[in-house]
Amino acid sequence: MDPGVLAQYAFNGLMLGVIYAMVAVGFTLFFGVLDVIQFAHGDVVMAGAFVALATYLALHGLGVAVPGLVVIVVACAAALAMALLGALIARYLVLPLRAAPAFNTLLITLMLGSILRELVRLFYPNGSNPQPFPRLLPTASVNLGNFTLRLDTTILLVVGLATIFVVNLVVRRTRLGLAIRAVAQDSETARVMGIDFQRIVLVTFAIGSALAGIAGVVYGLYYNEVNFDIGLLLGVIGFSAAVVGGLGSIYGAIIGGFLFAALQTIGSVALPVSSAYNNVFAFAVVIILMTWKPTGLIAEPTSERV
Amino acid sequence: MRVPLEADVRAPARASDLPVAALGIAAVAAWLWAFLVTDRVAILGALLAVAAIAFVLAQRSAVAKRYGLALARRPRMGVAFAAIGVLAVAAALHDQPYPLLMLCTVMLFVVACIGLDIQTGYCGIVNFAGAAFFGTGAYTAAVLAKQGVPHLFGIVCGAIVAALVGSLLILPVLRTRGYYAALVTIAFGILFSTFLEVNNALGGPQGLKLPGIDLFGWRFNRDVDIGGASASFYVNYVVLALALALGAYVFSRRVDRSWIGLTFDAVRLDETAAAAFGIGIARAKIIAFTLGNFLCGLAGAVYAMMQGFIAPNNFTFGESLILVSILILGGIGNPLGIVPAALIIIVVPQKLQFIQEYRFLLYGILVVLILLFRPEGLLPRPVRRYFPAPR
């Protein structure tokens, strides 16, 4: 195959990987502090994209047209709105069910995902159809043979990686991060040490969900289209990526995200069947990977107190 | 070694059980008739309010306990009376196809949900791909009916194929637990509907058409004539669906009361402890998962032939969530609770066309509220009884 086309595929895969990694980091953070899976996380990404879209339309209506400013305001709006949503989810849906069986938490977040999807489908104007997402970034491009390096996707790639890097920095290097890691390691002891457990949980959910909001903006800017049901796929793949990398580890989530993007890209290039089967392939890979390594490639050592 | 179970040491029936149960069934049947036949929002609301008040009063007073005991003492009587009640309602509705269709749909969903209950409620295997197994049964029946295979055989094959497709997932389900197992079934549920959408051999998004059931010359899609009175052909389906629903109910109760049921309980409550007592976890999970998928496929096959038309969006992940909603609303682990839950979840949106569009949203909110405020559901699973019911 032509090296230019190959490079194009690799670059697209990388882009997909960044989005998956951003989603997976959220899953891993939540699992770290509360040992729960927030199954609506993919739909939070979708909601973030729609908040960004609505903000853009509002700015457009007000006549604000400074390109750089618009994209920053839009991304901030999505991140803040999703941070708030994440904290609310933690406060009113996840924390109250801490004593209940894990099945209940699973179900309540799954149903929340369904609620978010339906809210967008029913109440966003014409929400049941894919919505065009504006191109807010400069679209200059360089051609290297068959490989087109576009400025906007490069910016998205860098911004995506930078946000993950910042979140990692917060978790590893700040006092807040220390508290998050303490709660993740042993919430009882952390509480004894004077850490406000509920506050840390809410903040963690806010951080993870803000990341999801930005992921939604990146998704929208990359595909130039958002639909109400993208969250289902993103959630399942993000969770699988987090699991494959080992739940609770941020680096694992990043590796898992890129691994999944690589598998999907290879699948779409190498498989003889039509590209319509892309998602079928992705979900089959999820099932097979989960069977092969039920607790991730970097398996966590498990022991159980009976 | 045999320890007497509830079935073996059942208390002798009391003479008053019979009239008491007859009264209860008559009241429920009358309510069901009104519920199915009304198309006025006010009446529907009033009926639901009456049911809610009666439910609360029965729970507060001794009535619910009285019925529970009567049912425990004479389980066969309960089944027989339920059959009489449904047939009476069907007879009263004999010339109204639409309410009859809803009655059938509810009973078939009850069968599928009992299947899921065996998996989730008894054995603790979460299955978020219920609609996929339902759909496997439906599509198998459709393809076989097209080939001219006898319909009874096609329906049974639908159930068996659903169980076989389920066996593809047995390894992942056995190797994973909790959230991870949920992920596997979610991925499978989405994979299934996506596959149907893109696969042209199975009709793609347009779906497939099916003929009505023909059992040894008994044509289900022909109107019934009994002694000059004619009835809608859906009465045939009511009889079949009723037989399946009661069969599934009795079957699930028998499984629950057997040693297999005890094993399921142990596996659900604590896998590690169960394994330490020598219980084969894998075996229990395989049995529960296969039985559940079999029932889902069976319900799906009959549902497809009754509808005469199936398409991928009957079997999406959202539909799987509806099946789980019925389970949660009814009270997980109690097959009896599925009946009122299925009635509410299936019939109410059909009656109120203006909420039809919002039903996924409303179910989502409903389940969230139940999980927050009454996680045990409408009819919580009763504690297993090993000793005679008190007199």
XYZ file of C-alpha atoms in Angstrom:
697
model
C 0.000 0.000 0.000
C 1.093 3.551 -0.678
C 2.998 5.012 2.313
C 1.007 8.231 2.098
C -2.330 6.394 2.447
C -0.869 4.319 5.246
C 0.258 7.470 7.054
C -3.222 8.900 6.597
C -4.746 5.839 8.228
C -2.212 6.002 11.031
C -2.985 9.666 11.653
C -6.743 9.045 11.663
C -6.174 6.171 14.067
C -4.156 8.438 16.331
C -6.977 10.979 16.348
C -9.510 8.295 17.223
C -7.122 7.067 19.919
C -6.983 10.479 21.594
C -10.772 10.649 21.797
C -11.011 7.118 23.209
C -8.213 7.822 25.680
C -9.969 10.953 26.943
C -13.120 8.935 27.580
C -11.224 6.034 29.121
C -9.387 8.310 31.571
C -12.769 9.374 32.962
C -13.824 5.753 33.532
C -10.560 4.995 35.250
C -10.767 8.047 37.546
C -14.315 7.185 38.648
C -13.431 3.576 39.227
C -10.424 4.686 41.227
C -12.310 6.744 43.803
C -15.589 4.848 44.069
C -15.089 1.417 42.489
C -18.036 2.088 40.205
C -18.480 2.234 36.479
C -20.379 5.250 35.274
C -22.036 3.748 32.215
C -23.509 7.079 31.137
C -20.029 8.478 30.588
C -20.216 8.036 26.818
C -23.463 9.966 26.776
C -21.800 12.705 28.824
C -19.369 13.031 25.898
C -22.328 13.344 23.556
C -23.991 15.905 25.840
C -20.736 17.873 25.881
C -20.703 17.989 22.096
C -24.292 19.230 22.048
C -23.644 21.890 24.704
C -20.741 23.068 22.554
C -22.963 23.138 19.492
C -25.691 25.079 21.296
C -23.120 27.540 22.659
C -21.735 28.050 19.173
C -25.207 28.715 17.786
C -25.908 31.172 20.613
C -22.623 33.017 19.968
C -23.373 32.995 16.268
C -26.772 34.481 16.976
C -25.165 37.210 19.101
C -22.840 38.026 16.249
C -19.588 37.013 17.970
C -17.307 35.818 15.171
C -13.703 35.979 16.427
C -12.593 32.452 15.404
C -10.105 31.727 18.184
C -12.314 33.156 20.913
C -15.369 31.232 19.750
C -13.660 27.867 19.897
C -12.236 28.556 23.361
C -15.578 29.750 24.739
C -17.340 26.761 23.200
C -14.875 24.276 24.678
C -14.992 25.943 28.106
C -18.789 25.919 28.096
C -18.847 22.199 27.283
C -16.220 21.389 29.915
C -17.905 23.422 32.661
C -21.401 22.150 31.897
C -20.199 18.557 31.908
C -18.182 19.083 35.091
C -21.375 20.250 36.764
C -23.344 17.348 35.288
C -20.687 14.879 36.456
C -20.756 16.244 39.999
C -24.567 16.100 40.028
C -24.520 12.498 38.807
C -22.097 11.559 41.559
C -24.025 13.426 44.240
C -27.563 12.323 43.423
C -27.257 9.003 41.597
C -24.004 7.268 42.432
C -23.265 8.185 46.051
C -26.792 7.384 47.375
C -26.425 3.827 46.030
C -23.081 3.127 47.636
C -24.557 0.582 50.035
C -26.719 -1.096 47.365
C -25.545 -3.985 45.167
C -23.247 -3.030 42.285
C -26.006 -4.053 39.872
C -28.102 -1.076 40.975
C -25.332 1.455 40.304
C -24.760 -0.143 36.945
C -28.422 0.074 36.065
C -28.958 3.605 37.310
C -26.073 4.942 35.231
C -27.154 2.911 32.186
C -30.632 4.385 32.506
C -29.157 7.850 32.966
C -27.336 7.355 29.665
C -30.627 6.436 28.060
C -32.234 9.546 29.599
C -29.481 11.825 28.259
C -29.795 10.307 24.781
C -33.545 10.704 24.767
C -33.403 14.260 26.106
C -31.178 15.290 23.216
C -33.198 13.308 20.674
C -36.524 14.738 21.807
C -35.740 18.246 22.923
C -32.790 19.424 20.834
C -34.268 20.980 17.690
C -34.375 18.216 15.071
C -32.296 16.147 17.500
C -33.108 12.756 16.027
C -31.002 13.559 12.950
C -27.228 14.073 12.846
C -26.339 17.715 13.461
C -23.622 19.476 11.471
C -20.822 20.685 13.752
C -19.146 23.923 12.606
C -15.516 24.007 11.495
C -14.054 26.423 14.025
C -10.365 25.753 13.437
C -8.125 26.995 10.614
C -8.245 24.466 7.778
C -4.830 25.022 6.164
C -3.190 21.772 5.070
C 0.106 20.389 3.799
C 0.191 17.658 1.158
C 2.939 15.059 1.374
C 2.238 12.673 -1.483
C -1.093 11.051 -0.650
C -0.889 12.184 2.949
C -2.749 15.371 3.845
C -1.712 16.900 7.145
C -4.466 19.270 8.155
C -3.850 22.034 10.643
C -7.201 21.603 12.414
C -6.776 17.892 13.110
C -3.205 18.501 14.254
C -4.459 21.120 16.714
C -7.121 18.703 17.940
C -4.556 15.971 18.438
C -2.261 18.279 20.405
C -5.107 19.720 22.482
C -6.430 16.243 23.270
C -3.051 14.972 24.376
C -2.447 18.175 26.357
C -5.736 17.855 28.290
C -4.949 14.270 29.233
C -1.473 15.409 30.256
C -2.910 18.185 32.435
C -5.349 15.809 34.136
C -2.499 13.405 34.765
C -0.442 16.243 36.210
C -3.297 17.256 38.512
C -3.658 13.713 39.774
C 0.074 13.107 40.218
C 1.477 16.452 41.337
C -1.102 18.491 43.250
C -2.520 18.345 46.760
C -5.932 17.646 45.236
C -4.442 14.795 43.242
C -2.857 13.431 46.394
C -6.277 13.424 48.038
C -7.821 11.698 45.005
C -5.144 9.028 45.070
C -5.562 8.602 48.820
C -9.320 8.051 48.437
C -8.658 5.649 45.565
C -6.223 3.633 47.638
C -8.243 3.417 50.841
C -11.222 5.680 51.380
C -11.596 4.768 55.076
C -8.051 5.719 55.946
C -8.266 8.815 53.766
C -11.272 9.921 55.775
C -9.436 9.328 59.020
C -6.668 11.568 57.694
C -9.159 14.402 57.372
C -9.944 14.202 53.663
C -13.483 15.228 52.820
C -14.552 12.060 51.030
C -17.664 13.394 49.356
C -15.922 16.527 48.109
C -13.107 14.507 46.556
C -15.589 12.163 44.854
C -17.531 15.096 43.428
C -14.366 16.830 42.249
C -13.116 13.646 40.619
C -16.404 13.170 38.797
C -16.264 16.823 37.741
C -12.729 16.453 36.360
C -13.504 13.230 34.497
C -16.718 14.618 33.054
C -15.075 17.902 32.026
C -12.562 15.790 30.141
C -15.493 14.006 28.505
C -16.998 17.376 27.570
C -13.773 18.382 25.845
C -13.672 14.976 24.179
C -17.136 15.738 22.833
C -15.910 19.034 21.364
C -12.889 17.292 19.822
C -15.202 14.644 18.378
C -17.500 17.280 16.891
C -14.650 19.329 15.417
C -13.034 16.218 13.959
C -16.093 14.595 12.380
C -17.996 17.865 11.776
C -21.127 16.029 12.785
C -22.671 14.877 16.045
C -25.604 12.566 16.622
C -27.558 11.777 19.765
C -26.470 8.123 19.792
C -22.676 8.485 19.537
C -22.388 8.081 23.307
C -23.278 4.395 23.270
C -20.310 3.427 21.124
C -17.939 5.874 22.828
C -19.008 4.636 26.268
C -18.578 0.955 25.474
C -15.236 1.502 23.757
C -14.017 3.942 26.408
C -14.876 1.474 29.160
C -13.244 -1.409 27.300
C -10.145 0.700 26.722
C -9.988 1.497 30.430
C -10.438 -2.187 31.305
C -7.858 -3.388 28.799
C -5.323 -0.959 30.231
C -6.243 -1.953 33.776
C -8.974 -0.014 35.568
C -7.663 2.631 37.941
C -4.496 3.413 35.996
C -4.428 6.576 33.882
C -1.538 5.394 31.734
C -3.379 2.116 31.172
C -6.436 4.010 29.978
C -4.357 6.006 27.491
C -2.678 2.868 26.167
C -6.044 1.131 25.979
C -7.556 4.028 24.034
C -4.823 3.968 21.424
C -4.880 0.171 21.262
C -8.583 0.204 20.485
C -8.187 2.888 17.853
C -5.383 0.859 16.272
C -7.511 -2.309 16.217
C -10.436 -0.473 14.704
C -8.282 1.214 12.059
C -6.593 -2.064 11.166
C -9.981 -3.729 11.089
C -11.427 -1.192 8.683
C -8.370 -1.385 6.410
C -7.606 -5.086 6.500
C -10.993 -6.776 6.750
C -12.454 -7.855 3.428
C -16.049 -6.973 4.371
C -17.629 -3.602 3.744
C -17.027 -0.723 6.138
C -20.639 -1.010 7.326
C -19.391 -3.831 9.551
C -16.943 -1.471 11.282
C -18.915 -1.239 14.496
C -19.832 -4.917 14.471
C -16.095 -5.591 14.358
C -15.382 -3.106 17.159
C -17.922 -4.717 19.489
C -16.739 -8.221 18.622
C -13.221 -7.106 19.561
C -14.558 -5.784 22.887
C -16.128 -9.152 23.676
C -13.062 -11.141 22.633
C -10.647 -8.936 24.569
C -12.816 -9.120 27.670
C -12.864 -12.903 27.400
C -9.160 -13.151 26.892
C -8.123 -10.710 29.629
C -11.122 -10.223 31.940
C -9.346 -7.687 34.123
C -7.163 -6.043 31.540
C -3.838 -6.609 29.831
C -2.013 -5.355 32.892
C -4.027 -7.531 35.268
C -4.694 -6.154 38.713
C -3.772 -8.528 41.503
C -7.032 -9.542 43.154
C -7.769 -10.971 46.529
C -11.083 -11.104 48.240
C -12.135 -11.000 51.836
C -15.027 -13.347 52.423
C -29.689 -37.038 51.386
C -32.912 -35.133 51.163
C -33.952 -32.142 53.187
C -37.663 -31.464 52.889
C -38.318 -28.422 50.756
C -41.381 -26.284 50.801
C -43.022 -28.430 48.154
C -42.722 -31.587 50.201
C -44.124 -30.283 53.454
C -46.786 -27.987 52.142
C -49.506 -27.336 54.663
C -52.900 -28.836 53.903
C -55.120 -26.514 51.943
C -57.855 -24.652 53.722
C -61.397 -24.762 52.444
C -61.665 -20.979 52.401
C -58.703 -20.629 49.998
C -60.848 -21.396 46.992
C -63.525 -18.677 47.294
C -60.938 -16.156 48.447
C -58.787 -16.788 45.388
C -61.817 -16.782 43.072
C -62.832 -13.385 44.399
C -59.338 -11.995 43.899
C -59.034 -13.322 40.350
C -62.479 -11.966 39.435
C -61.508 -8.516 40.669
C -58.184 -8.578 38.829
C -59.807 -9.846 35.616
C -62.421 -7.096 35.727
C -59.702 -4.513 36.227
C -57.625 -6.000 33.398
C -60.595 -5.917 31.032
C -61.264 -2.264 31.786
C -57.554 -1.463 31.517
C -57.229 -3.084 28.092
C -60.469 -1.782 26.649
C -60.387 1.882 27.665
C -59.006 4.529 25.383
C -59.754 7.502 27.629
C -56.833 9.007 29.506
C -58.978 9.861 32.532
C -60.277 6.303 32.896
C -56.780 4.871 32.460
C -55.479 7.193 35.161
C -58.355 6.262 37.458
C -57.715 2.540 36.900
C -54.038 2.934 37.702
C -54.910 4.950 40.802
C -57.403 2.280 41.925
C -54.759 -0.400 41.408
C -52.181 1.604 43.350
C -54.567 2.237 46.250
C -55.693 -1.392 46.314
C -52.049 -2.469 46.248
C -51.082 -0.236 49.163
C -54.163 -1.201 51.182
C -53.535 -4.902 50.548
C -49.953 -4.501 51.728
C -50.983 -2.555 54.840
C -53.829 -4.876 55.838
C -53.646 -8.640 56.069
C -55.081 -9.169 52.561
C -51.772 -9.475 50.700
C -50.477 -11.923 53.284
C -53.679 -13.924 53.070
C -53.319 -14.268 49.282
C -49.634 -15.059 49.555
C -50.408 -17.925 51.920
C -53.306 -19.213 49.831
C -51.011 -19.249 46.807
C -48.213 -20.965 48.710
C -50.592 -23.654 49.955
C -52.228 -24.304 46.597
C -49.912 -23.238 43.744
C -51.851 -25.226 41.123
C -55.032 -23.423 42.046
C -53.305 -20.089 41.472
C -52.198 -21.101 37.977
C -55.611 -22.513 37.067
C -57.386 -19.388 38.270
C -54.970 -17.129 36.398
C -55.705 -19.108 33.220
C -59.458 -18.825 33.793
C -59.106 -15.109 34.451
C -57.140 -14.394 31.264
C -59.481 -16.550 29.155
C -62.467 -14.723 30.614
C -60.892 -11.387 29.713
C -60.118 -12.679 26.218
C -63.725 -13.866 25.846
C -65.005 -10.455 26.914
C -62.699 -8.802 24.380
C -63.299 -11.383 21.638
C -64.295 -8.878 18.929
C -61.639 -6.261 19.699
C -58.349 -7.212 18.038
C -56.242 -4.372 19.383
C -56.705 -5.052 23.130
C -56.204 -8.766 22.420
C -52.932 -8.009 20.633
C -51.757 -6.011 23.647
C -52.713 -8.850 25.973
C -50.636 -11.266 23.874
C -47.690 -8.884 23.732
C -47.731 -8.510 27.500
C -47.799 -12.280 28.023
C -44.947 -12.865 25.572
C -42.858 -10.183 27.256
C -43.627 -11.907 30.539
C -42.102 -15.093 29.098
C -38.968 -13.241 27.969
C -38.645 -11.428 31.301
C -39.020 -14.671 33.239
C -36.059 -15.856 31.172
C -34.064 -12.796 32.185
C -35.206 -13.253 35.769
C -33.744 -16.761 35.855
C -30.436 -15.246 34.747
C -30.346 -12.004 36.703
C -32.741 -12.536 39.577
C -31.879 -16.131 40.433
C -28.282 -16.606 39.378
C -27.018 -13.028 39.337
C -25.825 -12.983 35.715
C -26.550 -9.524 34.340
C -27.884 -9.683 30.797
C -28.342 -6.452 28.893
C -28.845 -8.244 25.589
C -32.332 -9.601 26.257
C -33.695 -8.019 23.084
C -30.879 -9.634 21.103
C -31.926 -13.130 22.205
C -35.576 -12.227 21.698
C -34.564 -11.082 18.204
C -32.556 -14.225 17.532
C -35.698 -16.267 18.123
C -37.738 -13.915 15.953
C -35.321 -13.930 13.023
C -34.842 -17.704 13.211
C -38.601 -18.225 13.069
C -38.844 -15.786 10.150
C -36.102 -17.434 8.115
C -37.414 -20.956 8.770
C -41.002 -19.973 7.996
C -39.798 -18.609 4.658
C -38.196 -21.972 3.912
C -41.539 -23.671 4.511
C -40.497 -25.416 7.720
C -43.464 -26.423 9.945
C -44.172 -23.508 12.259
C -44.061 -25.388 15.546
C -40.617 -26.668 14.608
C -39.581 -23.149 13.569
C -40.650 -21.693 16.913
C -38.822 -24.372 18.879
C -35.776 -23.810 16.660
C -35.990 -20.087 17.424
C -35.680 -20.858 21.108
C -32.871 -23.350 20.566
C -30.916 -21.027 18.285
C -31.219 -18.250 20.891
C -29.775 -20.644 23.466
C -26.996 -21.620 21.031
C -26.130 -18.011 20.208
C -26.092 -17.455 23.947
C -23.574 -20.242 24.291
C -21.162 -18.105 22.232
C -21.289 -15.666 25.125
C -20.938 -18.306 27.835
C -17.165 -18.158 27.912
C -16.994 -14.366 28.236
C -19.797 -14.407 30.812
C -18.082 -17.109 32.867
C -14.731 -15.390 32.822
C -16.026 -11.963 33.761
C -17.995 -10.625 36.695
C -20.066 -7.626 37.638
C -19.346 -4.606 35.480
C -17.209 -6.577 33.072
C -19.927 -9.138 32.413
C -22.391 -6.300 31.916
C -20.060 -4.785 29.341
C -19.916 -8.069 27.418
C -23.693 -8.324 27.151
C -24.060 -4.617 26.302
C -21.485 -5.003 23.531
C -23.327 -8.075 22.255
C -26.692 -6.328 22.346
C -25.410 -3.427 20.238
C -23.450 -5.753 17.960
C -26.622 -7.720 17.259
C -28.790 -4.793 16.203
C -25.953 -3.215 14.203
C -25.412 -6.527 12.442
C -29.104 -6.773 11.529
C -29.028 -3.238 10.157
C -26.147 -3.884 7.775
C -26.877 -7.487 6.833
C -28.815 -7.628 3.581
C -29.516 -11.354 3.740
C -31.785 -10.751 6.756
C -33.700 -7.912 5.165
C -31.465 -5.092 6.450
C -33.250 -2.142 8.023
C -36.451 -3.079 6.145
C -36.834 -6.300 8.113
C -38.684 -9.489 7.221
C -42.295 -10.545 6.789
C -43.734 -13.661 8.403
C -46.854 -15.743 7.905
C -49.306 -16.382 10.743
C -48.840 -19.538 12.790
C -50.225 -22.764 11.363
C -50.146 -25.610 13.899
C -51.170 -28.885 12.210
C -53.919 -27.181 10.271
C -54.947 -24.873 13.116
C -54.562 -21.556 11.290
C -53.968 -18.844 13.848
C -54.677 -15.942 11.501
C -58.222 -17.012 10.730
C -61.121 -15.654 12.753
C -62.556 -18.116 15.234
C -66.117 -19.435 15.019
C -67.469 -21.052 18.154
C -71.119 -22.039 17.946
C -72.039 -19.229 15.611
C -70.261 -16.506 17.569
C -67.183 -15.244 15.747
C -64.103 -13.924 17.461
C -60.954 -12.114 16.347
C -58.117 -14.410 15.312
C -55.968 -12.932 18.091
C -57.876 -15.202 20.482
C -55.729 -18.027 19.067
C -52.599 -16.147 20.003
C -53.985 -15.380 23.458
C -54.393 -19.103 24.075
C -50.861 -19.862 22.894
C -49.247 -16.928 24.728
C -51.172 -17.797 27.884
C -49.956 -21.382 27.724
C -46.377 -20.177 27.262
C -46.587 -17.576 30.038
C -48.073 -20.006 32.551
C -45.629 -22.701 31.453
C -42.703 -20.324 31.915
C -44.025 -19.231 35.307
C -44.513 -22.764 36.605
C -41.152 -23.756 35.170
C -39.328 -20.864 36.829
C -41.019 -21.611 40.162
C -40.021 -25.262 39.894
C -36.445 -24.328 39.037
C -36.368 -21.918 41.948
C -37.632 -24.527 44.404
C -35.294 -27.262 43.202
C -31.681 -27.824 44.184
C -30.724 -25.926 41.031
C -32.535 -22.893 42.411
C -30.713 -23.180 45.715
C -27.446 -23.386 43.808
C -28.389 -20.254 41.850
C -29.053 -18.400 45.113
C -25.697 -19.410 46.512
C -23.865 -18.355 43.342
C -25.675 -15.028 43.219
C -25.120 -14.161 46.843
C -21.462 -15.096 47.135
C -19.486 -16.864 44.450
C -16.454 -17.424 46.614
C -18.417 -18.936 49.462
C -20.453 -21.043 47.034
C -17.280 -22.405 45.451
C -15.902 -23.160 48.916
C -18.987 -25.307 49.576
C -18.320 -27.280 46.445
C -20.968 -25.707 44.229
C -20.081 -25.723 40.542
C -20.336 -22.051 39.687
C -19.723 -22.550 35.993
C -22.409 -25.225 35.785
C -24.994 -23.086 37.567
C -24.248 -20.092 35.363
C -24.399 -22.117 32.154
C -27.762 -23.620 33.141
C -29.240 -20.246 34.116
C -27.906 -18.410 31.087
C -29.064 -21.067 28.621
C -32.524 -21.446 30.167
C -33.015 -17.691 30.157
C -31.963 -17.268 26.536
C -34.156 -20.210 25.533
C -37.212 -18.502 27.020
C -36.287 -15.160 25.402
C -35.913 -16.845 22.016
C -39.197 -18.723 22.428
C -41.068 -15.528 23.221
C -39.348 -13.768 20.332
C -40.287 -16.456 17.806
C -43.979 -16.405 18.733
C -43.967 -12.606 18.911
C -42.541 -12.390 15.390
C -45.178 -14.724 13.947
C -47.934 -12.853 15.746
C -46.742 -9.454 14.503
C -46.188 -10.770 10.967
C -43.291 -8.354 10.526
C -39.956 -7.765 12.238
C -37.238 -5.155 11.768
C -33.916 -4.441 13.505
C -35.305 -1.577 15.545
C -37.574 -4.006 17.427
C -34.421 -5.501 18.950
C -32.144 -2.595 19.831
C -30.232 -1.980 23.033
C -33.057 0.326 24.096
C -35.474 -2.620 23.927
C -33.104 -4.654 26.110
C -33.241 -1.836 28.632
C -37.056 -2.019 28.528
C -36.921 -5.720 29.403
C -34.623 -4.932 32.318
C -36.938 -2.085 33.369
C -39.829 -4.560 33.597
C -37.666 -6.785 35.786
C -36.675 -3.947 38.104
C -40.176 -2.503 38.344
C -41.700 -5.893 39.138
C -39.130 -6.787 41.750
C -36.076 -8.695 40.715
C -36.204 -12.428 41.421
C -39.983 -12.588 41.713
C -41.637 -13.850 38.503
C -45.044 -12.795 39.821
C -43.981 -9.150 39.882
C -43.197 -9.237 36.166
C -46.901 -9.408 35.270
C -48.025 -6.014 36.642
C -44.728 -4.460 35.558
C -45.115 -5.696 31.976
C -48.718 -4.483 31.912
C -47.675 -0.995 32.966
C -44.591 -0.727 30.787
C -46.121 -2.146 27.604
C -49.765 -1.109 27.693
C -49.613 2.433 29.080
C -47.524 3.920 26.224
C -49.756 2.129 23.687
C -52.813 3.733 25.278
C -51.345 7.183 25.610
C -50.123 7.855 22.106
C -48.738 11.226 23.124
C -46.227 9.591 25.474
C -45.288 6.866 22.974
C -42.498 9.063 21.629
C -41.217 9.753 25.149
C -41.380 6.197 26.443
C -37.639 5.469 26.614
C -37.174 8.729 28.528
C -40.031 7.949 30.915
C -38.825 4.384 31.542
C -35.358 5.721 32.235
C -36.700 8.181 34.793
C -39.012 5.522 36.264
C -36.160 3.056 36.783
C -33.905 5.729 38.280
C -36.658 6.655 40.755
C -37.315 3.007 41.639
C -33.623 2.360 42.234
C -33.369 5.419 44.450
C -36.550 4.971 46.458
C -37.814 1.375 46.201
C -34.996 -0.796 44.851
C -36.856 -4.019 45.671
C -39.590 -3.235 43.119
C -43.383 -3.592 43.270
C -43.464 -7.160 44.541
C -40.213 -7.914 46.354
C -38.938 -11.444 46.221
C -40.235 -13.333 49.253
C -37.774 -15.092 51.519
C -37.412 -18.755 50.669
C -39.570 -20.919 52.937
C -38.374 -24.330 54.048
C -41.158 -25.022 56.498
C -44.895 -25.386 56.179
C -46.831 -22.241 55.565
C -48.605 -21.244 58.798
C -52.214 -22.226 59.011
